[in-house]
mmCIF file of C-alpha atoms in Angstrom:
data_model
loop_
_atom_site.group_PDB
_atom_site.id
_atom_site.type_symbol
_atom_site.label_atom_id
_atom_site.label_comp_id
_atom_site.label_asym_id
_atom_site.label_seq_id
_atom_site.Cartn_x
_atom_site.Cartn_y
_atom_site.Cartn_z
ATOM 1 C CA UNK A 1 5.519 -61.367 55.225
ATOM 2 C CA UNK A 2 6.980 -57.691 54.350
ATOM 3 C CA UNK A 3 4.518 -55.465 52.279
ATOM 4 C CA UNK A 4 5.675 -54.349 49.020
ATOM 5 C CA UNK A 5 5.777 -50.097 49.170
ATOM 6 C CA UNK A 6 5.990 -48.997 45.853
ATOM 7 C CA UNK A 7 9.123 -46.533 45.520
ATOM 8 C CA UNK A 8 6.649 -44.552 43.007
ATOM 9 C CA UNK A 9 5.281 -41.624 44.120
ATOM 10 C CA UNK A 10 1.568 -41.771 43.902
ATOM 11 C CA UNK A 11 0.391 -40.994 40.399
ATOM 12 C CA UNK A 12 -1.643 -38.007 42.076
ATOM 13 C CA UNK A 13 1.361 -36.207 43.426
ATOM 14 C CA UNK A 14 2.922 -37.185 39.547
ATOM 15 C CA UNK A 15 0.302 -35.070 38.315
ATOM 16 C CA UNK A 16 0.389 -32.276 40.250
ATOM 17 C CA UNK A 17 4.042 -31.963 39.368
ATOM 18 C CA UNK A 18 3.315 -31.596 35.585
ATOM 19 C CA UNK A 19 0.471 -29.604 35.505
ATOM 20 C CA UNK A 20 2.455 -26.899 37.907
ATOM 21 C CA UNK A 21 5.547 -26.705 35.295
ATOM 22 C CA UNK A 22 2.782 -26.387 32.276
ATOM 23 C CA UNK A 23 1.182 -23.888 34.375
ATOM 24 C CA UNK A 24 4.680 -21.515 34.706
ATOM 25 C CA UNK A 25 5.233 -22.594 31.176
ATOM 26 C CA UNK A 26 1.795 -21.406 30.352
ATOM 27 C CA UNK A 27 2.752 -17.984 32.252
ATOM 28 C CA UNK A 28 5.780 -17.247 30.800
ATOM 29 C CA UNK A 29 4.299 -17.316 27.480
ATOM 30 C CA UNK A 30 1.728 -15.595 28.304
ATOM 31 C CA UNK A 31 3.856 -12.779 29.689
ATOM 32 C CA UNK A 32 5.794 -13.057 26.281
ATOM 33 C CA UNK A 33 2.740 -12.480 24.421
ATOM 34 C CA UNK A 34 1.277 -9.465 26.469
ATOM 35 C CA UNK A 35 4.968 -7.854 26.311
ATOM 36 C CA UNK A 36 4.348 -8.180 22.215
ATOM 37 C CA UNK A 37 1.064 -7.189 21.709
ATOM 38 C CA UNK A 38 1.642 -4.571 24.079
ATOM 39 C CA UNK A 39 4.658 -3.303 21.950
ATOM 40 C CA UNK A 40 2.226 -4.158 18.488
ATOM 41 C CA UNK A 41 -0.027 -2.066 19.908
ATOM 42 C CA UNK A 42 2.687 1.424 20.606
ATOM 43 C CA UNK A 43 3.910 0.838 17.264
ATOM 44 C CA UNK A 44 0.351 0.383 15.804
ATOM 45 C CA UNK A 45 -0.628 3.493 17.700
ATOM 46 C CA UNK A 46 3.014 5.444 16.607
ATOM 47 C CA UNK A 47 1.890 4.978 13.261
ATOM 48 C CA UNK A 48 -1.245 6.327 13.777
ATOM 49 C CA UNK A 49 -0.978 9.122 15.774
ATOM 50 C CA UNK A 50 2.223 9.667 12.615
ATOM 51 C CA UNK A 51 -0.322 9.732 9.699
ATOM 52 C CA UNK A 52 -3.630 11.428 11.610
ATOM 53 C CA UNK A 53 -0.865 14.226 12.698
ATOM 54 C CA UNK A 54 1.301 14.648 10.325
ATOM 55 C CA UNK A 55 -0.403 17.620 8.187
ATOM 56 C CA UNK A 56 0.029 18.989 11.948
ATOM 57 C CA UNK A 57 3.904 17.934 12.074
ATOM 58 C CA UNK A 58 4.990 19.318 8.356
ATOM 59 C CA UNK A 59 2.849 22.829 9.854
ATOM 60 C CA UNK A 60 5.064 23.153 12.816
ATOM 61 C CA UNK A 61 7.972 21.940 10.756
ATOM 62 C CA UNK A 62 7.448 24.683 7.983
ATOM 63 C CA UNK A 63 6.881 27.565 10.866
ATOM 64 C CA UNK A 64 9.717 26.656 12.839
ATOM 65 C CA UNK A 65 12.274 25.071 10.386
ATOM 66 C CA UNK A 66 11.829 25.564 6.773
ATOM 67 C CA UNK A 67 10.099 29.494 7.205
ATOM 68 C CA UNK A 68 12.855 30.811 9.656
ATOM 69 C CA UNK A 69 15.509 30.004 6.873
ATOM 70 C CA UNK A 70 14.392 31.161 4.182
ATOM 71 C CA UNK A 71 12.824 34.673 5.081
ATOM 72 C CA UNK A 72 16.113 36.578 4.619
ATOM 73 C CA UNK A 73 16.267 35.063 0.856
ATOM 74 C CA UNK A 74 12.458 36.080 -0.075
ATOM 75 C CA UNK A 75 13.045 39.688 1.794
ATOM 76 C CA UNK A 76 16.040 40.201 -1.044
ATOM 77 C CA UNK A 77 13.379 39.306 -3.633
ATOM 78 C CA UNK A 78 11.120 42.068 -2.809
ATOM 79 C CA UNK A 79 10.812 45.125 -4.940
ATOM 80 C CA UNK A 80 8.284 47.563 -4.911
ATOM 81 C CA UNK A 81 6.295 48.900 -7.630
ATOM 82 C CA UNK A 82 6.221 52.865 -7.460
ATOM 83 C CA UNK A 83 2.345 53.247 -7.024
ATOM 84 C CA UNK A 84 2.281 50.873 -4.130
ATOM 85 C CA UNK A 85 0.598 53.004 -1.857
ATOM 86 C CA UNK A 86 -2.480 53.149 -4.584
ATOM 87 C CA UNK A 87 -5.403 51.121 -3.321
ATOM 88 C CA UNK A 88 -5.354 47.694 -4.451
ATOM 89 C CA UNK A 89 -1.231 47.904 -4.653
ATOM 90 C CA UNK A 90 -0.451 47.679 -0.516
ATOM 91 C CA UNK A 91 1.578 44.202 -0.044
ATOM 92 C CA UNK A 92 -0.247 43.192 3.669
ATOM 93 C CA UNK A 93 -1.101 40.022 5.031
ATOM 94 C CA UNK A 94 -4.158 42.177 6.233
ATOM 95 C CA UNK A 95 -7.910 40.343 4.548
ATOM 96 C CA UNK A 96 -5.183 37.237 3.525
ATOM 97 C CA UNK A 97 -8.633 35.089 3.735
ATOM 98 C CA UNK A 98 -9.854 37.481 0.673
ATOM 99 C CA UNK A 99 -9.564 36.953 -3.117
ATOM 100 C CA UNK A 100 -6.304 39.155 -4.475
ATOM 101 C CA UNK A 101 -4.659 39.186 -8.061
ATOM 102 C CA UNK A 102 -1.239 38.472 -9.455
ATOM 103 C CA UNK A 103 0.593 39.214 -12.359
ATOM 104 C CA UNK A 104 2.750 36.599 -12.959
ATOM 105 C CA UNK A 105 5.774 36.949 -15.560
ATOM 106 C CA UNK A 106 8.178 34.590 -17.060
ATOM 107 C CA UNK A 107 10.988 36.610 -18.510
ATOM 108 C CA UNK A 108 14.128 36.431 -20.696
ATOM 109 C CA UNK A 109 16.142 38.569 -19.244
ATOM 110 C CA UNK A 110 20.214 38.916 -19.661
ATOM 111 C CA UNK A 111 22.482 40.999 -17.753
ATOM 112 C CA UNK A 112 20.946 44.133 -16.648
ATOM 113 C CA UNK A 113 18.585 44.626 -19.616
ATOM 114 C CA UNK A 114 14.634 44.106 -18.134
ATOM 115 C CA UNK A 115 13.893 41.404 -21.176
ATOM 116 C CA UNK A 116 10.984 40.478 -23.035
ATOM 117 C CA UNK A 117 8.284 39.062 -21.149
ATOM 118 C CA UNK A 118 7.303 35.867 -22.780
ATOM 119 C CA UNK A 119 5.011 34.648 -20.224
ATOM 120 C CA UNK A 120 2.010 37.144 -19.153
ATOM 121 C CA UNK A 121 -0.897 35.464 -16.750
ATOM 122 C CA UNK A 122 -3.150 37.414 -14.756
ATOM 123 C CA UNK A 123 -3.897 35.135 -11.691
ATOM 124 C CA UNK A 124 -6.830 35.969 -9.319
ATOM 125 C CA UNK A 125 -6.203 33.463 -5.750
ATOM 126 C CA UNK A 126 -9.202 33.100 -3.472
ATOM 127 C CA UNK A 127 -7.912 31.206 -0.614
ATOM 128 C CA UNK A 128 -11.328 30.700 1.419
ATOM 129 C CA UNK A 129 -12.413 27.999 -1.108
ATOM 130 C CA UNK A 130 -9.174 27.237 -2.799
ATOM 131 C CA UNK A 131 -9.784 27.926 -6.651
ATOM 132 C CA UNK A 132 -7.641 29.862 -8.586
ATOM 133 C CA UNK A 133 -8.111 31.659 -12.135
ATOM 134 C CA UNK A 134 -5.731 31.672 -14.701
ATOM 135 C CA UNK A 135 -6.099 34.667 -17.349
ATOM 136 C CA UNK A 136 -3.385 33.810 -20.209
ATOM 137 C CA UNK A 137 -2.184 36.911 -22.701
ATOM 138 C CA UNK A 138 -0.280 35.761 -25.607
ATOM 139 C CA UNK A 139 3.149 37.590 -25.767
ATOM 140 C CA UNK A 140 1.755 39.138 -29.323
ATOM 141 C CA UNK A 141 -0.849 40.800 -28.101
ATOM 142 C CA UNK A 142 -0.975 44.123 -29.839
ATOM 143 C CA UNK A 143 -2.105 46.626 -27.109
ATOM 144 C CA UNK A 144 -1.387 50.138 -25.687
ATOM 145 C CA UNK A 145 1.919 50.156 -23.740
ATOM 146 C CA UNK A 146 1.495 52.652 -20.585
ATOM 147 C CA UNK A 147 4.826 54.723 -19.958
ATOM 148 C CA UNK A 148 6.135 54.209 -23.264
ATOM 149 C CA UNK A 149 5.600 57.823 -24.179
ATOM 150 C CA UNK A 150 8.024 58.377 -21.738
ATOM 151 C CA UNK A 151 10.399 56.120 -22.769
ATOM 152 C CA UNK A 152 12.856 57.386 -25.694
ATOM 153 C CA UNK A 153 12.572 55.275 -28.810
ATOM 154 C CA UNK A 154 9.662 53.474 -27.445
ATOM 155 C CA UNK A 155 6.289 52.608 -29.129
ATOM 156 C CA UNK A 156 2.860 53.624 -27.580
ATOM 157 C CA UNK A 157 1.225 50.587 -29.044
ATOM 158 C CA UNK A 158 3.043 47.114 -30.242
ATOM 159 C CA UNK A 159 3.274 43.458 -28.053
ATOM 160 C CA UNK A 160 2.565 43.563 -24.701
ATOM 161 C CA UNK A 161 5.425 41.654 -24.192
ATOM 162 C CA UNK A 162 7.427 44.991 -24.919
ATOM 163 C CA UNK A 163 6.138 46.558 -21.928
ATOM 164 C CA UNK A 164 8.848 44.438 -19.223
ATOM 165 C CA UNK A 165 11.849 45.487 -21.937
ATOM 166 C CA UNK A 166 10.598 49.476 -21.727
ATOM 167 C CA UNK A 167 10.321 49.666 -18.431
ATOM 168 C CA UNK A 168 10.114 45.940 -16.754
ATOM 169 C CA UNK A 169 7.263 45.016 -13.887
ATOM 170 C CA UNK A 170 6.033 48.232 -13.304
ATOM 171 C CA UNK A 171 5.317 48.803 -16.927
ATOM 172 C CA UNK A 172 3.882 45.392 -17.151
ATOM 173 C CA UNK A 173 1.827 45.890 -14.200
ATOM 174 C CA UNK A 174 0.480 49.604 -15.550
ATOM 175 C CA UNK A 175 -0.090 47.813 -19.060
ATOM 176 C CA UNK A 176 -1.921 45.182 -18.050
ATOM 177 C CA UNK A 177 -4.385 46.925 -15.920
ATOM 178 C CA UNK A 178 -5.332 49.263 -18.443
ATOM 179 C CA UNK A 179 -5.805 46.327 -20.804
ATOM 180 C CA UNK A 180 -8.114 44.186 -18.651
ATOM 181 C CA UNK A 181 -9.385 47.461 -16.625
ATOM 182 C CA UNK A 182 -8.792 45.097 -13.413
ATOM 183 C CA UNK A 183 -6.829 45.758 -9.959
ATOM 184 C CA UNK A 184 -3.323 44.125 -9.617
ATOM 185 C CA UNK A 185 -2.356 43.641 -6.172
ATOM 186 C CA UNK A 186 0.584 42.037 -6.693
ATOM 187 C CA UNK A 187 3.252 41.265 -9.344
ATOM 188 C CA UNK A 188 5.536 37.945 -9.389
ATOM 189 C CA UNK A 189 8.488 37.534 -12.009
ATOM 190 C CA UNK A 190 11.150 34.750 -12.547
ATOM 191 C CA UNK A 191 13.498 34.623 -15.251
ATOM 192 C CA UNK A 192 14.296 31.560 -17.229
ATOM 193 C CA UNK A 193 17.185 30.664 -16.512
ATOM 194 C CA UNK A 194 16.379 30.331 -12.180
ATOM 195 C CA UNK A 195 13.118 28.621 -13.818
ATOM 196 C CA UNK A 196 15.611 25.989 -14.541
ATOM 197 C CA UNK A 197 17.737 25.789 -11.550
ATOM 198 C CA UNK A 198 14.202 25.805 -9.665
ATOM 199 C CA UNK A 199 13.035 22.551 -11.774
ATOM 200 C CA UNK A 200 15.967 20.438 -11.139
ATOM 201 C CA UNK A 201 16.335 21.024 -7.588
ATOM 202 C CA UNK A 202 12.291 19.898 -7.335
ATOM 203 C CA UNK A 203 14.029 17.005 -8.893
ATOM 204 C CA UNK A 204 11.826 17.453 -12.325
ATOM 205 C CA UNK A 205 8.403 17.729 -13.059
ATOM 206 C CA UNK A 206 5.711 15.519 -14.918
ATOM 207 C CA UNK A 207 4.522 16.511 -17.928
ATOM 208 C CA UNK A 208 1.635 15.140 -20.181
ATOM 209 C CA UNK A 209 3.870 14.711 -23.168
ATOM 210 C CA UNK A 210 3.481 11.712 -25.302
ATOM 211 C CA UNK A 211 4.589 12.756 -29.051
ATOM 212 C CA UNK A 212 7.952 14.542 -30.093
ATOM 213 C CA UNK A 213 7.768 18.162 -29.317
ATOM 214 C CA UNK A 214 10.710 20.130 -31.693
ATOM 215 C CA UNK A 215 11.367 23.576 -33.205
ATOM 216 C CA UNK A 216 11.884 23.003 -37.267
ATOM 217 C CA UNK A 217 11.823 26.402 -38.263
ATOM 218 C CA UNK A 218 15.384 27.395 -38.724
ATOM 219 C CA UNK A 219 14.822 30.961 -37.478
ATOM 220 C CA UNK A 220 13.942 29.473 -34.046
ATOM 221 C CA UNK A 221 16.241 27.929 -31.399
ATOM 222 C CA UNK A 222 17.381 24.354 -31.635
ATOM 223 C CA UNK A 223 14.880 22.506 -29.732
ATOM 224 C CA UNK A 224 13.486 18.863 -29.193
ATOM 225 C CA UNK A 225 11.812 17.383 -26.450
ATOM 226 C CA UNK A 226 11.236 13.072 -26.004
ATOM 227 C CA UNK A 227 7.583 12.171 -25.028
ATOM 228 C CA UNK A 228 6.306 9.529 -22.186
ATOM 229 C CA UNK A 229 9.260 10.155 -19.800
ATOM 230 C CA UNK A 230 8.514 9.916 -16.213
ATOM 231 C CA UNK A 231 10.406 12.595 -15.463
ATOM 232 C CA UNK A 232 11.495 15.810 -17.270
ATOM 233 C CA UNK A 233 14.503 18.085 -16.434
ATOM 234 C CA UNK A 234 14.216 22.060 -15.881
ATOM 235 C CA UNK A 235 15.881 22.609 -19.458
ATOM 236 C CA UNK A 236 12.718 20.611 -21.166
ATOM 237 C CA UNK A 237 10.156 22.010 -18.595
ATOM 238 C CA UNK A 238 11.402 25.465 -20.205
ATOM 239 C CA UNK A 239 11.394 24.091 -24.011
ATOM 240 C CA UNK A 240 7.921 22.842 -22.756
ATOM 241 C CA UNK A 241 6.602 26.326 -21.497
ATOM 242 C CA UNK A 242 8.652 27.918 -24.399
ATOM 243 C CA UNK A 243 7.705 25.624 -27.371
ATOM 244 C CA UNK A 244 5.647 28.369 -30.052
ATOM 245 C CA UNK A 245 5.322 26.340 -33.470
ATOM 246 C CA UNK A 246 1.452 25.099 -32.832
ATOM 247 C CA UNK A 247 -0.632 28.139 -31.444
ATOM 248 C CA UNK A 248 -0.403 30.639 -29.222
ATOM 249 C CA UNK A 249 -3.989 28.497 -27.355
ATOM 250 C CA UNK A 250 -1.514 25.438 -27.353
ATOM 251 C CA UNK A 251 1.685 27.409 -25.688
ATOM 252 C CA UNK A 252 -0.230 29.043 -23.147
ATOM 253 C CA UNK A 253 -2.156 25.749 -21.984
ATOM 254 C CA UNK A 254 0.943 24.499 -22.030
ATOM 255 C CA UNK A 255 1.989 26.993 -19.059
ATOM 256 C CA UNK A 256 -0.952 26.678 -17.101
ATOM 257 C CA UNK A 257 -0.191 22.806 -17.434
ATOM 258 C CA UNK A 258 3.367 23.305 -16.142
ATOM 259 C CA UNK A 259 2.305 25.846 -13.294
ATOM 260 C CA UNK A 260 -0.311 22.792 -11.820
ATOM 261 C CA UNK A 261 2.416 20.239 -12.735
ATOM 262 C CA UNK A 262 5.298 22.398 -10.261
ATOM 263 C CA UNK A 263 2.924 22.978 -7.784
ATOM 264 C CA UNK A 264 2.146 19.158 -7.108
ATOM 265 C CA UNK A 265 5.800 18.411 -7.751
ATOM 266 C CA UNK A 266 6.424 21.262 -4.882
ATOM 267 C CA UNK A 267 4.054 19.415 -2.584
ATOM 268 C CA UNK A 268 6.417 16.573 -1.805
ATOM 269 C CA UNK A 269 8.229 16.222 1.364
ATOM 270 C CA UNK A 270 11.382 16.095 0.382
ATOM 271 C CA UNK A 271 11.030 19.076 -1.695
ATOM 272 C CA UNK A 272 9.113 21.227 1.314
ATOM 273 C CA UNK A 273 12.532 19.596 3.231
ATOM 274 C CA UNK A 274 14.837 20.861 1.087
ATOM 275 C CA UNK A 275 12.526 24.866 0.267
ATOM 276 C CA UNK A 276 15.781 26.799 1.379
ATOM 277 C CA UNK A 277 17.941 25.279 -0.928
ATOM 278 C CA UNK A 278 14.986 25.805 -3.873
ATOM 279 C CA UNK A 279 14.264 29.544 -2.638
ATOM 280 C CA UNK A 280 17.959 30.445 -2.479
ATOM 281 C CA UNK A 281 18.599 28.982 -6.566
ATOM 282 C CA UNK A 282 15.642 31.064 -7.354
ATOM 283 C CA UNK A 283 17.918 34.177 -6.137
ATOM 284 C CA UNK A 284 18.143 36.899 -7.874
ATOM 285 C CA UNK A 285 16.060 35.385 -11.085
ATOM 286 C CA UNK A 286 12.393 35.885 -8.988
ATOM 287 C CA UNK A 287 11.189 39.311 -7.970
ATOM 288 C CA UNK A 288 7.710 40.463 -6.393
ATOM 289 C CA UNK A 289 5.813 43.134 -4.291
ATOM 290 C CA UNK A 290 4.621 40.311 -1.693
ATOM 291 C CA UNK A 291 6.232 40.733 1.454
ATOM 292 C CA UNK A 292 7.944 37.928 2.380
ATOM 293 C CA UNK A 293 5.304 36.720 5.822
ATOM 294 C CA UNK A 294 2.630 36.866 2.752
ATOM 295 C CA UNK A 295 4.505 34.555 0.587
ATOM 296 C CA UNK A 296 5.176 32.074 3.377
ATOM 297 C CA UNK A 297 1.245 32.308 4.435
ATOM 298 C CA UNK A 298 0.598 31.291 0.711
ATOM 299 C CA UNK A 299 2.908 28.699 0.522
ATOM 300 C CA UNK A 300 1.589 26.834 3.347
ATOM 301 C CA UNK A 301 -1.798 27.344 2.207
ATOM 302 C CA UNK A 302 -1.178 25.982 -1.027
ATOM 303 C CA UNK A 303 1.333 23.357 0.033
ATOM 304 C CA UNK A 304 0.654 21.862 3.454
ATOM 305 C CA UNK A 305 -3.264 22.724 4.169
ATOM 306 C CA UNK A 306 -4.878 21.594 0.987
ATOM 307 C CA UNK A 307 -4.667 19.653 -2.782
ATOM 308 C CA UNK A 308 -3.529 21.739 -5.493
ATOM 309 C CA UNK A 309 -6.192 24.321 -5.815
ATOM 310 C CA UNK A 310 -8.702 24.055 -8.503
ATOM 311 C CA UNK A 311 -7.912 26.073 -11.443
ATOM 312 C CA UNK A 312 -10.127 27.759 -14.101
ATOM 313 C CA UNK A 313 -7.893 28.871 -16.895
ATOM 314 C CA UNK A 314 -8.652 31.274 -19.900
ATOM 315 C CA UNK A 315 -7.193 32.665 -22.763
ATOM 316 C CA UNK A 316 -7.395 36.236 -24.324
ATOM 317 C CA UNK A 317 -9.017 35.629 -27.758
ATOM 318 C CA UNK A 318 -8.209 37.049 -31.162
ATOM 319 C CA UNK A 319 -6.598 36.355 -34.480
ATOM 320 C CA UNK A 320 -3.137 36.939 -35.876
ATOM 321 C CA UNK A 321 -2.312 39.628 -38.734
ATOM 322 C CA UNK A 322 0.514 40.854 -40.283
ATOM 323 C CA UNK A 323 1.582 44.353 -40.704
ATOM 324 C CA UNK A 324 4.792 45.767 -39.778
ATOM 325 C CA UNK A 325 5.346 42.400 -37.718
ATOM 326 C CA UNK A 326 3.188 39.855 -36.593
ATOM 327 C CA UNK A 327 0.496 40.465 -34.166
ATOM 328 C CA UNK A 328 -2.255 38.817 -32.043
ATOM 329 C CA UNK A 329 -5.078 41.041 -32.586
ATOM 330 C CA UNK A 330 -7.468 40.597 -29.535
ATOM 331 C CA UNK A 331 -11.149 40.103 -29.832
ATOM 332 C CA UNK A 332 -13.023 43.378 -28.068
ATOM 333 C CA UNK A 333 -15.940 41.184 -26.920
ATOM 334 C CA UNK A 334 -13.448 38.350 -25.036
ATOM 335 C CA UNK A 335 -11.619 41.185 -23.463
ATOM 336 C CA UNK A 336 -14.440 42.446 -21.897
ATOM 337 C CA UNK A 337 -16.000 39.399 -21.029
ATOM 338 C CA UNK A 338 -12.417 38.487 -19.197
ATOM 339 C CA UNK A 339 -13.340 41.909 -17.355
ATOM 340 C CA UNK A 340 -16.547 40.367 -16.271
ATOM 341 C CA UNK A 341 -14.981 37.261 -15.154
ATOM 342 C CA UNK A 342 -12.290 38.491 -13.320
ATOM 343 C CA UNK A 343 -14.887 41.294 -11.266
ATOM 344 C CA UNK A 344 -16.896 38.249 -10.454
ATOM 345 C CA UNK A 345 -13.481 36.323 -8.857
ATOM 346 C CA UNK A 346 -12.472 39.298 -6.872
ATOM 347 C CA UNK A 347 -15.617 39.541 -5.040
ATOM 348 C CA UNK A 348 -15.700 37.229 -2.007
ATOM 349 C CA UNK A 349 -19.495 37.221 -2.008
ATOM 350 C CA UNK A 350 -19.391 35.387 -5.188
ATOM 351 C CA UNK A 351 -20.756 31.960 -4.314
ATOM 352 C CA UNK A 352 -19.278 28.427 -6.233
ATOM 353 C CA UNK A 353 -22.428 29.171 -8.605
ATOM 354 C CA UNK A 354 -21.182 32.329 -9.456
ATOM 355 C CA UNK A 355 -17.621 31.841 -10.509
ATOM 356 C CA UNK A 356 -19.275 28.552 -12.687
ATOM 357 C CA UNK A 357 -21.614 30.759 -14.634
ATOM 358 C CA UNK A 358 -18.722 33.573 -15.259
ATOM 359 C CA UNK A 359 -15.917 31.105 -16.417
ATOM 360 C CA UNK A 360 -18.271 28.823 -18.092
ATOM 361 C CA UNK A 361 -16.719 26.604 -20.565
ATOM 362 C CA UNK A 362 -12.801 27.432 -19.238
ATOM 363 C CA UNK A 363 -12.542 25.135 -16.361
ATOM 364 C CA UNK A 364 -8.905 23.727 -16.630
#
């Protein structure tokens, strides 16, 4: 009798044979997965390294890309008052940590005339804790011109605004020291019409406008403004700045608003990017006494190493009157209080608590 041999391998060896083709199964997906988290991981750590570095990236970037290109531009920008070597007038990146002053001016001016200044804010910048003070003086202001003796045809005392068309930023500068009896280190004008050009290459700025702004007096230029849009164009950021049928308190909060609104709207990459194309439309339309190493120090203060800075903001006081013309009579008392307030933000001793109790009741 023949035994039966199964032609069956035994069901041990069966076993053995499965379990060794899950196990390679089992290690190539294993290898699979370590190859992906391993590449989740770079990417995860890309990103990373991308947002904890990249105040450190747009730095490098701005020193070695955007500043290169457009130091030729700002160096064509720069014109000197004639006192500069006065204390308190040197352009110099020497004590850049310390607080300084500008005059900034917003002019009107056509062809080779100087043109009315119709913008006049005394700035005081202290960079070591990032605040900034905003002194507004209304166009009308009726004050004592400096130089205008000298100047045929000119008048000793009318609107400081006058002051750029006698004898443009020196005379400004000159006026409004004697006015406020405070330094000026440095002086910074742009006309109008690169205001414009400057505005719609930043791509337009955002303005808090949410009710129909419009000239109706017939005297005035045509001029109407839509609120709630997202987005407003450089030709209705300069109605905006521009606009004078509220209050002179209304049309300079109106330009401090603007200057904080272009600032934030100068803060975005693509506009940092694109700084040579912005710098070179600004041309000829922006002058200043800051040397051009200063300016780009500033600018990446401002833009790259911290938020907007905080500003305090204050207008000249007075009341308006009517004589020959109409004038903005300023208040004694404010003017001298601004004096007070403006020692206390050029002193770098002067703590947080300080600058508070001097500009009480004008934070912006």
């Amino acid at each position: 009798m023949k035994n039966n041999q199964s032609t069956h391998p035994p069901a041990s060896f069966t076993l053995s044979r499965i379990e060794k083709k899950k196990g390679k199964k089992k290690k190539k997906i294993s290898k699979k997965m370590k190859i992906w988290y391993a590449s989740l991981a770079i990417v995860l750590i890309a990103g990373l390294g991308s947002f904890i570095f990249r105040k450190e990236l747009m730095i490098f970037g701005f020193d070695n890309v955007v500043a290169p290109t457009i130091e030729h531009t700002l160096n064509e920008s720069y014109v000197p008052l004639e006192d500069t070597e006065e204390a308190g007038l040197q352009p110099t990146t020497e004590n850049k940590d310390h607080p300084f002053s500008i005059l900034l001016l917003g002019t009107d001016q056509r062809g080779k005339e100087n043109g009315l200044s119709d913008s006049i804010i005394y700035t005081v910048i202290r960079p070591m804790d990032h605040k900034a003070l905003l002194v507004s003086i209304p166009r009308d202001s009726y004050t004592e011109i400096i130089g205008a003796e000298n100047i045929k045809g000119a008048r000793t005392k009318t609107k400081i605004n006058a002051a750029h068309s006698y004898g443009g930023p020196q005379m400004s500068v000159d006026t409004v020291k004697n006015l406020l009896n405070a330094p000026i280190d440095y002086y910074a004008t742009i006309n109008f019409n690169g205001l414009v050009g400057v505005m719609d290459a930043l791509g337009g700025v955002v303005l808090p406008i949410t009710k129909v702004i419009e000239n109706k007096n017939p005297i005035h230029e045509k001029l109407r403004i839509e609120p709630n849009k997202p987005i407003y164009s450089g030709k209705e950021a300069l109605m905006y700045v521009r606009y004078r049928e509220d209050s002179d308190f209304k049309r300079t909060e109106r330009q401090r608003i603007f200057l904080k609104s272009a600032l934030e709207r100068m803060k975005r990459i693509d506009n940092i990017l694109n700084i040579q194309n912005i710098i070179e439309i600004a041309g000829s339309n922006f002058k200043t006494n800051m040397k051009s190493d200063f300016i780009l120090d500033l600018a990446k203060k401002v833009i790259l190493e911290g938020g907007t800075p905080e500003i305090t903001s204050h207008m000249l006081q007075g009341e308006g009157s009517h004589t020959d013309q109409w004038y903005y009579i300023l208040d004694e008392n404010d003017v001298k209080r601004t004096h007070d307030m403006i020692e206390v933000w050029l002193n770098p001793e002067s703590t947080e608590a300080d600058l508070t109790t001097a500009s009480k009741d004008d934070a912006a």
